Amino acid sequence: MDLNFCRHYAGDGTPPSNRYCRVCPEAACGRLWQRVLDLAASNGGDPVPLPGTRAVLFPNEKNPDFVRLQVNCRWGLPKEDFLHYIATGHAGMGRRGQRSDPGASPSCTRQEPYVQAIVTLLGGMDTPEIRAVREVQRG
């Protein structure tokens, strides 16, 4: 994970500091994440197909800091992985000993190309909510 992805991030990339976005009070990030949550719930309870992938998107009823993705099995996309991608363009797989890899997501799970597909469904990287988050992240 790129430890400099956001000016507000204060951690070393290891759990639990890699989850800082879940408690950060920045309103712009919360608004963008709410759009992701709304997208996940937008198909009347049915999964939302992610363009260019075989994956589908579901809400996570138990935890609003995650949405669920599924290809063959289901896994979680945490808020911090999505926001890290918005800042860096990276959400790749990492290993426990490679948490400092700037291309790895904070959770070290591969969230590409799924995060790109979610951004596409939200309107692209130039949407006002994404621009606002990038401004907050850069400072």
mmCIF file of C-alpha atoms in Angstrom:
data_model
loop_
_atom_site.group_PDB
_atom_site.id
_atom_site.type_symbol
_atom_site.label_atom_id
_atom_site.label_comp_id
_atom_site.label_asym_id
_atom_site.label_seq_id
_atom_site.Cartn_x
_atom_site.Cartn_y
_atom_site.Cartn_z
ATOM 1 C CA MET A 1 0.000 0.000 0.000
ATOM 2 C CA ASP A 2 1.145 3.521 -0.708
ATOM 3 C CA LEU A 3 1.348 5.052 2.757
ATOM 4 C CA ASN A 4 1.162 8.528 1.203
ATOM 5 C CA PHE A 5 -2.105 7.918 -0.659
ATOM 6 C CA CYS A 6 -3.932 10.422 1.557
ATOM 7 C CA ARG A 7 -2.691 13.336 3.624
ATOM 8 C CA HIS A 8 -4.982 12.217 6.457
ATOM 9 C CA TYR A 9 -3.711 8.640 6.634
ATOM 10 C CA ALA A 10 -1.699 8.076 9.787
ATOM 11 C CA GLY A 11 -0.427 4.534 9.959
ATOM 12 C CA ASP A 12 2.193 2.071 8.872
ATOM 13 C CA GLY A 13 0.029 -0.035 6.558
ATOM 14 C CA THR A 14 -0.354 -2.939 8.949
ATOM 15 C CA PRO A 15 -3.629 -3.869 10.646
ATOM 16 C CA PRO A 16 -5.413 -2.078 12.191
ATOM 17 C CA SER A 17 -3.909 1.181 10.852
ATOM 18 C CA ASN A 18 -4.527 0.072 7.248
ATOM 19 C CA ARG A 19 -8.256 0.482 8.030
ATOM 20 C CA TYR A 20 -8.019 4.188 8.891
ATOM 21 C CA CYS A 21 -10.478 5.242 6.154
ATOM 22 C CA ARG A 22 -13.274 3.574 8.121
ATOM 23 C CA VAL A 23 -12.954 6.158 10.903
ATOM 24 C CA CYS A 24 -11.640 9.203 9.019
ATOM 25 C CA PRO A 25 -14.198 12.033 9.297
ATOM 26 C CA GLU A 26 -13.636 13.459 5.788
ATOM 27 C CA ALA A 27 -17.092 14.115 4.348
ATOM 28 C CA ALA A 28 -16.022 13.900 0.691
ATOM 29 C CA CYS A 29 -14.781 10.335 1.166
ATOM 30 C CA GLY A 30 -17.981 9.391 2.974
ATOM 31 C CA ARG A 31 -20.117 10.798 0.146
ATOM 32 C CA LEU A 32 -18.191 8.845 -2.480
ATOM 33 C CA TRP A 33 -18.359 5.630 -0.470
ATOM 34 C CA GLN A 34 -22.115 6.170 -0.040
ATOM 35 C CA ARG A 35 -22.399 6.257 -3.838
ATOM 36 C CA VAL A 36 -20.640 2.866 -3.946
ATOM 37 C CA LEU A 37 -23.047 1.517 -1.307
ATOM 38 C CA ASP A 38 -26.011 2.905 -3.245
ATOM 39 C CA LEU A 39 -24.709 1.348 -6.459
ATOM 40 C CA ALA A 40 -24.398 -2.037 -4.764
ATOM 41 C CA ALA A 41 -28.032 -1.817 -3.634
ATOM 42 C CA SER A 42 -29.359 -0.329 -6.881
ATOM 43 C CA ASN A 43 -30.616 -3.476 -8.583
ATOM 44 C CA GLY A 44 -33.543 -4.236 -6.285
ATOM 45 C CA GLY A 45 -31.723 -6.958 -4.359
ATOM 46 C CA ASP A 46 -30.178 -8.546 -7.430
ATOM 47 C CA PRO A 47 -26.432 -8.346 -8.076
ATOM 48 C CA VAL A 48 -25.069 -5.471 -10.146
ATOM 49 C CA PRO A 49 -22.931 -6.729 -13.073
ATOM 50 C CA LEU A 50 -19.559 -4.991 -13.315
ATOM 51 C CA PRO A 51 -18.756 -4.062 -16.928
ATOM 52 C CA GLY A 52 -15.731 -5.701 -18.492
ATOM 53 C CA THR A 53 -15.557 -8.381 -15.794
ATOM 54 C CA ARG A 54 -17.397 -11.536 -14.837
ATOM 55 C CA ALA A 55 -17.970 -10.086 -11.360
ATOM 56 C CA VAL A 56 -21.110 -8.798 -9.730
ATOM 57 C CA LEU A 57 -21.525 -6.328 -6.887
ATOM 58 C CA PHE A 58 -23.732 -6.839 -3.803
ATOM 59 C CA PRO A 59 -24.338 -4.759 -0.698
ATOM 60 C CA ASN A 60 -22.952 -6.022 2.589
ATOM 61 C CA GLU A 61 -25.905 -5.886 4.936
ATOM 62 C CA LYS A 62 -23.799 -6.452 8.072
ATOM 63 C CA ASN A 63 -21.051 -3.865 7.596
ATOM 64 C CA PRO A 64 -21.281 -0.551 5.682
ATOM 65 C CA ASP A 65 -17.473 -0.400 5.415
ATOM 66 C CA PHE A 66 -17.633 -3.161 2.785
ATOM 67 C CA VAL A 67 -19.443 -4.107 -0.379
ATOM 68 C CA ARG A 68 -19.372 -7.677 -1.651
ATOM 69 C CA LEU A 69 -18.008 -8.883 -4.979
ATOM 70 C CA GLN A 70 -18.513 -12.263 -6.571
ATOM 71 C CA VAL A 71 -17.079 -14.150 -9.514
ATOM 72 C CA ASN A 72 -17.025 -17.764 -8.321
ATOM 73 C CA CYS A 73 -16.871 -16.970 -4.619
ATOM 74 C CA ARG A 74 -17.789 -13.840 -2.661
ATOM 75 C CA TRP A 75 -15.287 -11.505 -1.041
ATOM 76 C CA GLY A 76 -15.330 -8.042 0.456
ATOM 77 C CA LEU A 77 -14.194 -4.777 -1.034
ATOM 78 C CA PRO A 78 -13.385 -2.542 1.941
ATOM 79 C CA LYS A 79 -13.787 1.214 1.861
ATOM 80 C CA GLU A 80 -10.035 1.782 2.263
ATOM 81 C CA ASP A 81 -9.160 -0.361 -0.777
ATOM 82 C CA PHE A 82 -11.537 1.671 -2.928
ATOM 83 C CA LEU A 83 -10.258 5.019 -1.639
ATOM 84 C CA HIS A 84 -6.640 3.857 -2.055
ATOM 85 C CA TYR A 85 -7.444 3.052 -5.684
ATOM 86 C CA ILE A 86 -8.992 6.515 -6.173
ATOM 87 C CA ALA A 87 -5.753 8.118 -4.982
ATOM 88 C CA THR A 88 -3.179 5.829 -6.584
ATOM 89 C CA GLY A 89 -4.816 3.901 -9.412
ATOM 90 C CA HIS A 90 -3.657 0.692 -7.713
ATOM 91 C CA ALA A 91 -5.542 -2.024 -5.857
ATOM 92 C CA GLY A 92 -3.400 -5.087 -6.423
ATOM 93 C CA MET A 93 -2.628 -8.195 -4.455
ATOM 94 C CA GLY A 94 0.084 -8.080 -1.835
ATOM 95 C CA ARG A 95 1.661 -10.514 0.579
ATOM 96 C CA ARG A 96 1.916 -10.079 4.312
ATOM 97 C CA GLY A 97 5.605 -9.156 4.047
ATOM 98 C CA GLN A 98 4.949 -6.765 1.146
ATOM 99 C CA ARG A 99 2.547 -4.313 2.760
ATOM 100 C CA SER A 100 4.789 -1.444 1.682
ATOM 101 C CA ASP A 101 4.290 -2.303 -2.025
ATOM 102 C CA PRO A 102 2.615 0.869 -3.392
ATOM 103 C CA GLY A 103 0.663 -1.205 -5.931
ATOM 104 C CA ALA A 104 -0.979 -3.364 -3.266
ATOM 105 C CA SER A 105 -4.346 -2.541 -1.767
ATOM 106 C CA PRO A 106 -4.521 -1.836 1.983
ATOM 107 C CA SER A 107 -6.105 -5.259 2.533
ATOM 108 C CA CYS A 108 -3.515 -6.898 0.240
ATOM 109 C CA THR A 109 -6.333 -8.456 -1.790
ATOM 110 C CA ARG A 110 -6.587 -8.019 -5.552
ATOM 111 C CA GLN A 111 -9.441 -5.615 -6.230
ATOM 112 C CA GLU A 112 -8.497 -4.877 -9.840
ATOM 113 C CA PRO A 113 -10.255 -4.753 -12.359
ATOM 114 C CA TYR A 114 -13.337 -4.574 -10.137
ATOM 115 C CA VAL A 115 -12.633 -1.142 -8.655
ATOM 116 C CA GLN A 116 -12.163 0.230 -12.177
ATOM 117 C CA ALA A 117 -15.559 -1.189 -13.184
ATOM 118 C CA ILE A 118 -17.211 0.400 -10.141
ATOM 119 C CA VAL A 119 -15.676 3.763 -11.032
ATOM 120 C CA THR A 120 -16.999 3.352 -14.582
ATOM 121 C CA LEU A 121 -20.517 2.733 -13.264
ATOM 122 C CA LEU A 122 -20.220 5.824 -11.041
ATOM 123 C CA GLY A 123 -19.413 7.957 -14.095
ATOM 124 C CA GLY A 124 -15.628 7.791 -14.313
ATOM 125 C CA MET A 125 -12.705 9.372 -12.517
ATOM 126 C CA ASP A 126 -13.904 12.854 -13.452
ATOM 127 C CA THR A 127 -17.144 12.736 -11.453
ATOM 128 C CA PRO A 128 -17.502 15.535 -8.891
ATOM 129 C CA GLU A 129 -17.404 13.116 -5.923
ATOM 130 C CA ILE A 130 -14.173 11.483 -7.091
ATOM 131 C CA ARG A 131 -12.577 14.844 -7.855
ATOM 132 C CA ALA A 132 -13.523 16.034 -4.349
ATOM 133 C CA VAL A 133 -11.971 12.941 -2.737
ATOM 134 C CA ARG A 134 -8.772 13.328 -4.731
ATOM 135 C CA GLU A 135 -8.567 16.946 -3.614
ATOM 136 C CA VAL A 136 -8.985 15.901 0.037
ATOM 137 C CA GLN A 137 -6.380 13.163 -0.365
ATOM 138 C CA ARG A 138 -3.810 15.513 -1.919
ATOM 139 C CA GLY A 139 -4.442 18.347 0.464
#
